[in-house]
């Protein structure tokens, strides 16, 4: 039985996403670290949910949303950017957390390369977030030219890139076997 669901965020999720994004643990790992007001979030939500170069996906386990994934600046050239964070429902114990993190990473990479058909997926990680930097490298991300992101002028970041070829090379191996445990609900129709 599949107990993971990877689905598009809907307007019903607006205030849950607001609360999760404002959690101190999440804010501390983000470039925008201030507490986001309800009005600011509502304006951002209205703008982003109409943006064809943006997609927000939620990873549920047993009916609880445990991760929020954002794909943005999705271009016709088959490139895009990615960010994600865990909700307070995500496991905290090391073993279950690592297993869940793997599911989160696999779901995001599958969505980017199998659904969105991207060739390149770029992300930014604060240098202080060594766990995420190392984890992305385990999944095939490579550090790329820091000038790719203007944010490196203001923040201590590593800019990383995943490629379709790197993902496809691993997708049909034991490494990606947990993908079979995820139901992908990528459209609202």
CSV table of C-alpha atoms in Angstrom, one decimal, residues 21-124:
chain,number,residue,atom,x,y,z
A,21,UNK,CA,6.7,28.6,6.5
A,22,UNK,CA,6.7,30.8,9.6
A,23,UNK,CA,8.0,28.0,11.9
A,24,UNK,CA,11.3,29.2,13.4
A,25,UNK,CA,13.2,26.1,12.3
A,26,UNK,CA,12.1,26.7,8.7
A,27,UNK,CA,12.7,30.5,8.7
A,28,UNK,CA,16.2,29.9,10.0
A,29,UNK,CA,17.0,27.8,6.9
A,30,UNK,CA,15.6,30.3,4.4
A,31,UNK,CA,16.9,33.5,2.8
A,32,UNK,CA,13.8,35.3,3.9
A,33,UNK,CA,13.9,34.8,7.7
A,34,UNK,CA,11.4,37.4,9.0
A,35,UNK,CA,8.0,36.2,10.2
A,36,UNK,CA,5.6,36.6,7.2
A,37,UNK,CA,2.4,38.4,7.9
A,38,UNK,CA,-1.0,37.0,6.8
A,39,UNK,CA,-1.4,39.8,4.4
A,40,UNK,CA,2.1,39.4,2.9
A,41,UNK,CA,1.5,35.6,2.5
A,42,UNK,CA,-2.0,36.1,1.0
A,43,UNK,CA,-0.6,38.5,-1.7
A,44,UNK,CA,2.3,36.2,-2.4
A,45,UNK,CA,0.0,33.2,-2.7
A,46,UNK,CA,-2.4,34.9,-5.1
A,47,UNK,CA,0.5,36.0,-7.3
A,48,UNK,CA,2.3,32.6,-7.3
A,49,UNK,CA,-0.7,30.4,-7.8
A,50,UNK,CA,-1.4,32.3,-11.1
A,51,UNK,CA,2.3,32.1,-12.2
A,52,UNK,CA,2.8,29.4,-14.9
A,53,UNK,CA,6.5,29.2,-14.0
A,54,UNK,CA,5.7,28.2,-10.4
A,55,UNK,CA,4.5,25.0,-8.8
A,56,UNK,CA,4.0,24.1,-5.2
A,57,UNK,CA,3.8,20.4,-4.3
A,58,UNK,CA,3.0,18.9,-0.9
A,59,UNK,CA,4.3,15.5,0.3
A,60,UNK,CA,1.9,13.7,2.6
A,61,UNK,CA,2.5,10.6,4.6
A,62,UNK,CA,-0.5,8.8,6.0
A,63,UNK,CA,-2.7,11.9,5.3
A,64,UNK,CA,-0.4,14.5,7.0
A,65,UNK,CA,1.6,17.0,5.0
A,66,UNK,CA,5.2,16.6,6.0
A,67,UNK,CA,7.1,18.6,3.3
A,68,UNK,CA,6.4,21.6,1.1
A,69,UNK,CA,8.3,21.7,-2.3
A,70,UNK,CA,8.4,24.8,-4.5
A,71,UNK,CA,9.5,24.7,-8.1
A,72,UNK,CA,10.0,28.2,-9.6
A,73,UNK,CA,11.4,30.1,-12.6
A,74,UNK,CA,10.4,27.1,-14.7
A,75,UNK,CA,11.5,28.0,-18.2
A,76,UNK,CA,10.8,26.7,-21.7
A,77,UNK,CA,14.5,25.9,-22.0
A,78,UNK,CA,13.7,23.0,-19.6
A,79,UNK,CA,15.3,24.6,-16.5
A,80,UNK,CA,13.9,25.5,-13.1
A,81,UNK,CA,14.7,26.2,-9.5
A,82,UNK,CA,13.7,24.1,-6.5
A,83,UNK,CA,13.3,24.6,-2.7
A,84,UNK,CA,11.7,22.6,0.0
A,85,UNK,CA,11.2,22.5,3.7
A,86,UNK,CA,9.7,20.1,6.2
A,87,UNK,CA,6.5,20.8,8.2
A,88,UNK,CA,6.3,20.2,12.0
A,89,UNK,CA,4.7,16.9,11.1
A,90,UNK,CA,8.0,15.5,9.7
A,91,UNK,CA,9.8,12.9,11.7
A,92,UNK,CA,12.5,14.2,14.1
A,93,UNK,CA,14.3,11.0,15.1
A,94,UNK,CA,17.3,10.4,12.9
A,95,UNK,CA,16.3,7.1,11.2
A,96,UNK,CA,12.8,8.0,10.3
A,97,UNK,CA,13.9,11.5,9.3
A,98,UNK,CA,16.6,10.2,6.9
A,99,UNK,CA,14.0,7.9,5.3
A,100,UNK,CA,11.5,10.7,4.9
A,101,UNK,CA,14.2,13.0,3.6
A,102,UNK,CA,15.0,10.5,0.9
A,103,UNK,CA,11.3,10.2,-0.1
A,104,UNK,CA,11.1,14.0,-0.2
A,105,UNK,CA,14.2,14.3,-2.4
A,106,UNK,CA,13.1,11.5,-4.7
A,107,UNK,CA,9.6,12.9,-5.1
A,108,UNK,CA,11.0,16.3,-6.0
A,109,UNK,CA,13.5,15.0,-8.5
A,110,UNK,CA,10.9,12.7,-10.1
A,111,UNK,CA,8.5,15.6,-10.4
A,112,UNK,CA,11.1,17.9,-11.9
A,113,UNK,CA,12.5,15.4,-14.4
A,114,UNK,CA,9.6,12.9,-15.1
A,115,UNK,CA,6.6,15.3,-14.9
A,116,UNK,CA,8.0,18.8,-15.7
A,117,UNK,CA,10.5,17.3,-18.1
A,118,UNK,CA,13.3,19.6,-17.0
A,119,UNK,CA,16.9,19.1,-18.1
A,120,UNK,CA,18.4,21.1,-15.2
A,121,UNK,CA,17.1,21.8,-11.7
A,122,UNK,CA,19.0,24.4,-9.6
A,123,UNK,CA,18.8,25.1,-5.9
A,124,UNK,CA,20.4,27.4,-3.4
